[in-house]
Tab-separated table of C-alpha atoms and ligand atoms in Angstrom:
chain	number	residue	atom	x	y	z
A	1	MET	CA	147.475	224.089	161.621
A	2	ASP	CA	145.298	221.715	163.652
A	3	ALA	CA	142.185	223.325	162.238
A	4	VAL	CA	143.288	222.436	158.686
A	5	TRP	CA	143.513	218.764	159.643
A	6	MET	CA	140.153	218.959	161.319
A	7	LEU	CA	138.402	220.090	158.155
A	8	PRO	CA	138.448	216.801	156.188
A	9	VAL	CA	137.552	214.920	159.372
A	10	LEU	CA	134.549	217.181	159.894
A	11	LEU	CA	133.554	216.753	156.267
A	12	MET	CA	133.839	212.993	156.591
A	13	LEU	CA	131.780	212.877	159.775
A	14	PRO	CA	128.327	212.673	158.161
A	15	LEU	CA	129.607	209.933	155.858
A	16	LEU	CA	131.097	207.976	158.749
A	17	LEU	CA	127.852	208.320	160.649
A	18	TRP	CA	125.834	207.287	157.648
A	19	THR	CA	127.819	204.131	157.098
A	20	SER	CA	127.833	203.162	160.735
A	21	SER	CA	125.255	200.410	161.010
A	22	THR	CA	124.223	201.393	164.535
A	23	PHE	CA	123.433	204.894	163.327
A	24	VAL	CA	121.416	203.502	160.431
A	25	PHE	CA	119.527	201.279	162.886
A	26	TYR	CA	118.465	204.154	165.117
A	27	PHE	CA	117.838	206.472	162.221
A	28	LYS	CA	115.547	204.031	160.449
A	29	LYS	CA	113.702	203.156	163.642
A	30	CYS	CA	113.135	206.797	164.569
A	31	PHE	CA	112.103	207.561	161.025
A	32	TYR	CA	109.632	204.677	161.052
A	33	VAL	CA	107.943	205.756	164.273
A	34	ALA	CA	107.912	209.473	163.390
A	35	TYR	CA	106.694	208.896	159.854
A	36	MET	CA	103.925	206.499	160.918
A	37	MET	CA	102.857	209.090	163.511
A	38	LEU	CA	102.764	211.733	160.778
A	39	LEU	CA	100.844	209.497	158.370
A	40	ALA	CA	98.367	208.687	161.103
A	41	PHE	CA	97.982	212.412	161.820
A	42	ILE	CA	97.173	213.048	158.145
A	43	ALA	CA	94.882	210.024	157.915
A	44	MET	CA	92.787	211.001	160.963
A	45	PRO	CA	90.724	213.789	159.375
A	46	ILE	CA	90.392	211.787	156.135
A	47	CYS	CA	88.933	208.828	158.051
A	48	ILE	CA	86.607	211.054	160.059
A	49	LEU	CA	85.360	212.880	156.945
A	50	LYS	CA	84.876	209.623	155.035
A	51	SER	CA	83.119	207.543	157.631
A	52	GLY	CA	82.303	209.829	160.527
A	53	GLY	CA	84.281	207.921	163.156
A	54	ARG	CA	85.282	204.362	164.087
A	55	ASP	CA	84.602	202.258	160.977
A	56	ILE	CA	86.247	199.254	159.375
A	57	GLU	CA	86.182	201.000	155.988
A	58	ASN	CA	88.891	203.328	157.372
A	59	MET	CA	91.275	200.396	156.945
A	60	ARG	CA	91.262	201.160	153.198
A	61	VAL	CA	92.644	204.640	153.886
A	62	ILE	CA	95.236	203.253	156.310
A	63	ARG	CA	96.292	200.504	153.877
A	64	PHE	CA	96.649	203.002	151.034
A	65	MET	CA	98.712	205.407	153.148
A	66	VAL	CA	101.089	202.805	154.575
A	67	ARG	CA	101.880	200.938	151.327
A	68	HIS	CA	104.818	203.177	150.281
A	69	VAL	CA	106.643	203.219	153.637
A	70	LYS	CA	108.599	200.062	152.702
A	71	TYR	CA	110.537	201.962	150.021
A	72	PHE	CA	111.992	204.396	152.578
A	73	LEU	CA	113.183	201.505	154.741
A	74	GLY	CA	114.632	199.525	151.820
A	75	LEU	CA	112.203	196.636	152.239
A	76	ARG	CA	110.712	194.477	149.488
A	77	TYR	CA	107.804	192.076	149.822
A	78	GLN	CA	107.134	188.950	147.792
A	79	VAL	CA	103.665	187.609	148.345
A	80	SER	CA	102.528	184.158	147.279
A	81	GLY	CA	99.210	182.347	147.637
A	82	TRP	CA	96.893	185.265	146.782
A	83	GLU	CA	94.279	182.749	145.623
A	84	HIS	CA	93.786	181.618	149.227
A	85	LEU	CA	92.494	185.073	150.186
A	86	GLN	CA	89.796	184.895	147.507
A	87	THR	CA	87.276	183.647	150.057
A	88	ASP	CA	83.907	185.335	150.495
A	89	GLY	CA	82.665	186.444	153.884
A	90	PRO	CA	84.386	186.588	157.253
A	91	TYR	CA	87.485	184.661	158.255
A	92	VAL	CA	90.290	184.870	160.805
A	93	ILE	CA	93.816	185.546	159.569
A	94	ILE	CA	96.610	184.299	161.806
A	95	SER	CA	100.250	185.252	161.323
A	96	ASN	CA	103.575	185.194	163.123
A	97	HIS	CA	104.644	188.413	164.871
A	98	GLN	CA	108.283	189.529	164.838
A	99	SER	CA	108.219	193.293	165.195
A	100	SER	CA	106.132	196.442	164.761
A	101	LEU	CA	107.446	196.302	161.169
A	102	ASP	CA	104.839	193.578	160.622
A	103	VAL	CA	102.346	196.382	160.013
A	104	LEU	CA	104.009	196.976	156.623
A	105	GLY	CA	103.532	193.337	155.598
A	106	MET	CA	99.963	193.367	156.879
A	107	MET	CA	99.170	196.325	154.662
A	108	GLU	CA	100.616	194.442	151.652
A	109	THR	CA	98.070	191.660	152.022
A	110	LEU	CA	95.195	193.155	154.051
A	111	PRO	CA	91.877	192.159	152.461
A	112	ASP	CA	88.877	194.498	152.481
A	113	ARG	CA	86.801	194.647	155.670
A	114	CYS	CA	89.638	193.271	157.768
A	115	THR	CA	90.811	194.734	161.069
A	116	MET	CA	92.998	193.427	163.890
A	117	ILE	CA	93.103	192.335	167.490
A	118	ALA	CA	95.691	194.316	169.443
A	119	LYS	CA	96.823	194.891	173.010
A	120	LYS	CA	94.935	197.761	174.645
A	121	GLU	CA	98.149	199.708	175.352
A	122	LEU	CA	98.376	200.515	171.634
A	123	ILE	CA	95.517	202.989	171.932
A	124	TRP	CA	97.908	205.290	173.858
A	125	ALA	CA	100.450	205.370	170.992
A	126	GLY	CA	99.566	208.955	170.030
A	127	THR	CA	98.149	209.457	166.555
A	128	VAL	CA	98.881	205.787	165.688
A	129	GLY	CA	96.656	204.764	168.612
A	130	MET	CA	93.878	207.023	167.367
A	131	ILE	CA	94.116	205.629	163.851
A	132	CYS	CA	93.941	202.097	165.284
A	133	TRP	CA	90.724	203.080	167.048
A	134	LEU	CA	89.313	204.699	163.892
A	135	GLY	CA	90.206	201.550	161.911
A	136	GLY	CA	88.020	199.455	164.215
A	137	ILE	CA	90.879	197.574	165.865
A	138	VAL	CA	89.611	195.382	168.708
A	139	PHE	CA	91.598	196.059	171.876
A	140	ILE	CA	92.136	193.354	174.470
A	141	ASN	CA	93.529	193.434	177.984
A	142	ARG	CA	96.144	190.682	178.041
A	143	GLN	CA	96.553	190.947	181.817
A	144	LYS	CA	92.880	190.018	182.344
A	145	THR	CA	92.197	186.801	180.440
A	146	SER	CA	88.479	186.800	181.321
A	147	ASP	CA	88.057	190.317	179.867
A	148	ALA	CA	90.042	189.373	176.760
A	149	LYS	CA	87.892	186.273	176.264
A	150	ASN	CA	84.675	188.313	176.552
A	151	VAL	CA	85.911	190.884	174.068
A	152	MET	CA	86.856	188.118	171.645
A	153	SER	CA	83.481	186.391	172.026
A	154	ASP	CA	81.770	189.687	171.211
A	155	ALA	CA	84.120	190.028	168.242
A	156	ALA	CA	82.975	186.619	166.965
A	157	LYS	CA	79.382	187.923	166.903
A	158	THR	CA	80.346	191.238	165.296
A	159	MET	CA	82.337	189.395	162.632
A	160	LEU	CA	79.205	187.607	161.478
A	161	ALA	CA	76.790	190.510	161.922
A	162	ASP	CA	78.962	193.054	160.093
A	163	LYS	CA	80.837	190.680	157.743
A	164	ILE	CA	84.221	191.522	159.224
A	165	ARG	CA	87.526	189.695	158.979
A	166	LEU	CA	89.962	189.715	161.872
A	167	TRP	CA	93.754	189.456	161.908
A	168	VAL	CA	95.186	187.876	165.066
A	169	PHE	CA	98.768	187.203	166.146
A	170	PRO	CA	98.305	183.883	167.955
A	171	GLU	CA	101.776	184.095	169.524
A	172	GLY	CA	100.325	187.008	171.533
A	173	THR	CA	103.575	188.980	171.569
A	174	ARG	CA	106.506	189.916	169.334
A	175	ASN	CA	109.104	187.226	168.794
A	176	GLN	CA	112.347	187.305	166.825
A	177	ASN	CA	114.019	184.164	168.111
A	178	GLY	CA	114.070	182.283	164.840
A	179	GLY	CA	110.904	180.282	165.362
A	180	LEU	CA	107.309	180.570	166.467
A	181	LEU	CA	106.197	180.898	170.095
A	182	PRO	CA	103.554	178.409	171.253
A	183	PHE	CA	100.149	179.671	170.156
A	184	LYS	CA	97.599	181.135	172.529
A	185	LYS	CA	94.063	179.892	172.134
A	186	GLY	CA	92.057	183.069	171.441
A	187	ALA	CA	92.262	183.057	167.631
A	188	PHE	CA	91.012	179.458	167.460
A	189	HIS	CA	88.133	180.017	169.885
A	190	LEU	CA	87.230	183.032	167.779
A	191	ALA	CA	87.159	181.099	164.502
A	192	ILE	CA	85.234	178.173	166.018
A	193	GLN	CA	82.707	180.404	167.784
A	194	ALA	CA	82.031	182.234	164.512
A	195	GLN	CA	82.357	178.991	162.492
A	196	VAL	CA	84.573	180.803	159.973
A	197	PRO	CA	87.751	179.565	158.285
A	198	ILE	CA	91.265	180.414	159.403
A	199	ILE	CA	93.741	181.709	156.819
A	200	PRO	CA	97.378	181.535	157.959
A	201	ILE	CA	99.840	184.098	156.566
A	202	VAL	CA	103.505	183.457	157.303
A	203	PHE	CA	106.166	186.188	157.321
A	204	SER	CA	109.699	184.995	156.584
A	205	SER	CA	112.346	185.684	159.227
A	206	TYR	CA	113.622	189.273	159.533
A	207	ASN	CA	116.949	187.977	160.870
A	208	ASN	CA	118.814	188.631	157.622
A	209	PHE	CA	118.172	192.388	157.730
A	210	TYR	CA	116.776	193.393	161.119
A	211	LEU	CA	118.445	192.407	164.366
A	212	ARG	CA	117.196	194.226	167.437
A	213	LYS	CA	119.978	193.107	169.774
A	214	GLU	CA	122.823	193.687	167.302
A	215	LYS	CA	121.323	197.085	166.332
A	216	GLU	CA	121.262	196.240	162.667
A	217	PHE	CA	118.624	197.355	160.178
A	218	LYS	CA	119.689	196.786	156.588
A	219	SER	CA	117.675	196.620	153.386
A	220	GLY	CA	115.926	193.328	152.946
A	221	SER	CA	113.387	191.214	151.242
A	222	ILE	CA	110.470	189.548	153.034
A	223	THR	CA	108.436	186.639	151.753
A	224	LEU	CA	104.794	186.484	152.757
A	225	LYS	CA	103.161	183.139	152.187
A	226	ILE	CA	99.374	182.986	152.285
A	227	LEU	CA	98.397	179.403	153.103
A	228	PRO	CA	95.207	177.503	152.245
A	229	LYS	CA	92.283	178.137	154.562
A	230	ILE	CA	91.568	175.774	157.431
A	231	GLU	CA	87.833	175.114	157.794
A	232	THR	CA	86.222	175.170	161.246
A	233	LYS	CA	82.627	174.276	160.289
A	234	GLY	CA	81.267	171.744	162.778
A	235	LEU	CA	84.200	172.119	165.207
A	236	THR	CA	83.486	172.837	168.894
A	237	ALA	CA	85.463	174.234	171.847
A	238	ASP	CA	86.817	170.697	172.379
A	239	ASP	CA	88.669	170.961	169.068
A	240	VAL	CA	90.548	174.181	169.930
A	241	THR	CA	93.780	172.485	170.994
A	242	THR	CA	93.908	170.223	167.926
A	243	LEU	CA	93.123	173.148	165.617
A	244	SER	CA	95.807	175.261	167.268
A	245	GLU	CA	98.412	172.489	167.022
A	246	GLN	CA	97.501	171.802	163.396
A	247	SER	CA	97.836	175.510	162.505
A	248	PHE	CA	101.117	175.767	164.412
A	249	GLY	CA	102.598	172.811	162.518
A	250	ILE	CA	101.589	174.166	159.120
A	251	MET	CA	102.889	177.663	159.881
A	252	ARG	CA	106.142	176.490	161.399
A	253	SER	CA	107.043	174.396	158.343
A	254	ALA	CA	106.133	177.292	156.040
A	255	PHE	CA	108.224	179.663	158.193
A	256	LEU	CA	111.280	177.410	158.024
A	257	GLU	CA	110.790	176.870	154.300
A	258	ILE	CA	110.568	180.565	153.365
A	259	SER	CA	113.192	181.717	155.857
A	260	GLY	CA	115.839	179.270	154.574
A	261	GLN	CA	119.368	179.676	155.884
A	262	THR	CA	118.527	182.720	157.979
A	263	VAL	CA	116.725	180.720	160.591
A	264	GLN	CA	119.010	177.695	160.576
A	265	SER	CA	121.978	179.902	161.478
A	266	ASN	CA	120.079	181.386	164.420
A	267	GLY	CA	118.810	178.071	165.676
A	268	PRO	CA	115.168	177.206	165.062
A	269	SER	CA	112.883	177.138	168.060
A	270	THR	CA	112.159	173.704	169.437
A	271	HIS	CA	108.470	174.425	170.091
B	301	LIG	C1	97.569	205.994	157.984
B	301	LIG	C2	98.853	205.721	158.650
B	301	LIG	C3	98.763	205.073	159.936
B	301	LIG	C4	99.943	204.434	160.326
B	301	LIG	C5	99.960	203.852	161.653
B	301	LIG	C6	99.025	202.741	161.909
B	301	LIG	C7	99.254	201.624	161.101
B	301	LIG	C8	98.509	200.620	161.120
B	301	LIG	C9	97.455	200.410	162.059
B	301	LIG	C10	97.338	199.015	162.381
B	301	LIG	C11	98.391	198.545	163.292
B	301	LIG	C12	97.884	197.521	164.180
B	301	LIG	C13	98.801	196.452	164.386
B	301	LIG	C14	98.216	195.530	165.336
B	301	LIG	C15	99.231	194.687	165.878
B	301	LIG	C16	99.026	194.485	167.299
B	301	LIG	C17	99.553	193.198	167.724
B	301	LIG	C18	99.339	192.946	169.134
B	301	LIG	O1	98.962	193.752	169.924
B	301	LIG	S1	99.711	191.356	169.592
B	301	LIG	C19	99.195	191.275	171.221
B	301	LIG	C20	97.728	191.155	171.394
B	301	LIG	N1	97.147	190.051	170.724
B	301	LIG	C21	96.900	188.876	171.274
B	301	LIG	O2	97.257	188.627	172.410
B	301	LIG	C22	96.122	187.885	170.467
B	301	LIG	C23	96.401	186.503	170.821
B	301	LIG	N2	96.066	186.198	172.205
B	301	LIG	C24	95.052	185.363	172.590
B	301	LIG	O3	94.279	185.024	171.730
B	301	LIG	C25	94.967	184.863	174.020
B	301	LIG	O4	94.448	183.580	173.986
B	301	LIG	C26	94.127	185.687	175.018
B	301	LIG	C27	94.683	187.101	175.122
B	301	LIG	C28	92.669	185.755	174.597
B	301	LIG	C29	94.211	185.010	176.407
B	301	LIG	O5	95.535	184.963	176.791
B	301	LIG	P1	96.158	183.882	177.789
B	301	LIG	O6	95.338	183.749	179.000
B	301	LIG	O7	97.575	184.213	178.002
B	301	LIG	O8	96.133	182.631	176.852
B	301	LIG	P2	95.530	181.198	176.624
B	301	LIG	O9	96.387	180.199	177.303
B	301	LIG	O10	95.414	181.116	175.177
B	301	LIG	O11	94.066	181.146	177.246
B	301	LIG	C30	93.765	180.805	178.592
B	301	LIG	C31	92.504	179.916	178.656
B	301	LIG	O12	91.381	180.628	178.125
B	301	LIG	C32	90.827	179.927	176.999
B	301	LIG	N3	90.381	180.925	176.013
B	301	LIG	C33	91.147	181.814	175.326
B	301	LIG	N4	90.388	182.578	174.516
B	301	LIG	C34	89.123	182.170	174.695
B	301	LIG	C35	87.878	182.575	174.130
B	301	LIG	N5	87.824	183.566	173.191
B	301	LIG	N6	86.771	181.950	174.516
B	301	LIG	C36	86.821	180.954	175.425
B	301	LIG	N7	87.957	180.510	176.022
B	301	LIG	C37	89.095	181.105	175.649
B	301	LIG	C38	91.921	179.039	176.502
B	301	LIG	O13	91.408	177.924	175.846
B	301	LIG	C39	92.667	178.685	177.770
B	301	LIG	O14	91.995	177.665	178.441
B	301	LIG	P3	92.559	176.136	178.405
B	301	LIG	O15	91.672	175.429	179.335
B	301	LIG	O16	93.986	176.206	178.816
B	301	LIG	O17	92.398	175.708	176.975
B	302	UBL	C1	103.198	209.644	172.038
B	302	UBL	C2	103.268	208.146	172.291
B	302	UBL	C3	104.430	207.502	171.642
B	302	UBL	C4	104.227	206.013	171.490
B	302	UBL	C5	105.112	205.422	170.440
B	302	UBL	C6	104.419	204.321	169.718
B	302	UBL	C7	105.182	203.918	168.529
B	302	UBL	C8	104.334	203.334	167.438
B	302	UBL	C9	104.576	204.087	166.208
B	302	UBL	C10	104.778	203.605	164.988
B	302	UBL	C11	104.777	202.229	164.644
B	302	UBL	C12	103.573	201.928	163.820
B	302	UBL	C13	103.087	200.580	163.971
B	302	UBL	C14	102.316	200.380	165.213
B	302	UBL	C15	101.828	199.017	165.414
B	302	UBL	C16	102.681	198.250	166.346
B	302	UBL	C17	102.001	197.049	166.870
B	302	UBL	C18	102.910	196.219	167.679
B	302	UBL	O1	103.827	195.619	167.219
B	302	UBL	O2	102.571	196.141	168.984
B	302	UBL	C19	103.262	195.241	169.788
B	302	UBL	C20	102.379	194.102	170.209
B	302	UBL	O3	101.911	193.500	169.097
B	302	UBL	C21	103.043	193.067	171.062
B	302	UBL	O4	103.553	193.690	172.128
B	302	UBL	P1	104.701	193.067	173.052
B	302	UBL	O5	105.716	192.406	172.154
B	302	UBL	O6	104.023	192.067	173.954
B	302	UBL	O7	105.209	194.264	173.777
């Protein structure tokens, strides 16, 4: 008799699991990591065959392969300000950093010949680490500021010599506290040393669909706002702080504007 009652419960179990938001959270996260690992595994031989090894042109392959992942996660991107990316030659892109999901937004807007600055630990992330290396990502050691500075100074020279654009997260770490963390200086030294413009790209808050602490990962829509370039021609190391503060101000207002109610309800950062 008990077994008969158990049957509908057993049948309902997958449905209950599916609708449980915690389950969806873990499922989507695991899917994201596993699928990116798989994509990277497939992309590796393609990159090697196309360019023979570490080469910025591999970013085209990576961008192409990542573009559809958003559909599986129920994410939509609205991008504005495309005209600001229509700038010839090298530049530094700076954007806010909320989560590893940012990679999806980066691939929506990534211009040609653009790679990133990332923490060196990422190279150990299995096939994803290898694809980062093949895509020419510049790895820095955040624990050793002097090393990081040297690597970034070399990057400034490479940018000019090889006509490369670099994407930097000036907050230096992920942050989902409803605001922007104070900016580190590297991105601004980089742009000034290379005398190239800075193009800020602001991601709207993920707080309306992705909450790490609450274990919630719903479908959602993200606004990416590409802002007008900030020129650095003629600026020197003395101008780094002003440039950083100016960029912070512009990006923070854009972040609050495109994030709307989401951020207000979570308390904007006071920085
Ligand atoms: C095909 C399918 C594949 C699918 C899978 C793969 C998918 C995609 C692949 C791509 C994915 C990649 C995604 C990449 C995302 C990775 C994101 C990250 O890893 S974020 C973390 C790493 N990034 C950063 O940290 C960048 C920002 N950090 C900085 O720029 C920092 O300034 C620093 C690390 C250089 C130094 O840090 P710190 O000491 O903490 O900070 P400051 O206070 O800013 O600096 C101390 C003083 O040093 C001066 N300074 C800084 N930089 C320079 C410089 N370049 N030259 C000279 N001087 C410099 C600074 O002014 C400070 O001095 P002060 O006197 O106080 O002014
Ligand atoms: C076999 C090794 C398994 C390792 C698992 C690695 C999981 C990565 C897999 C898929 C995600 C794809 C996107 C990878 C890019 C993520 C970049 C990122 O967000 O790095 C964090 C860094 O910005 C800031 O680090 P902290 O916030 O300071 O910490």
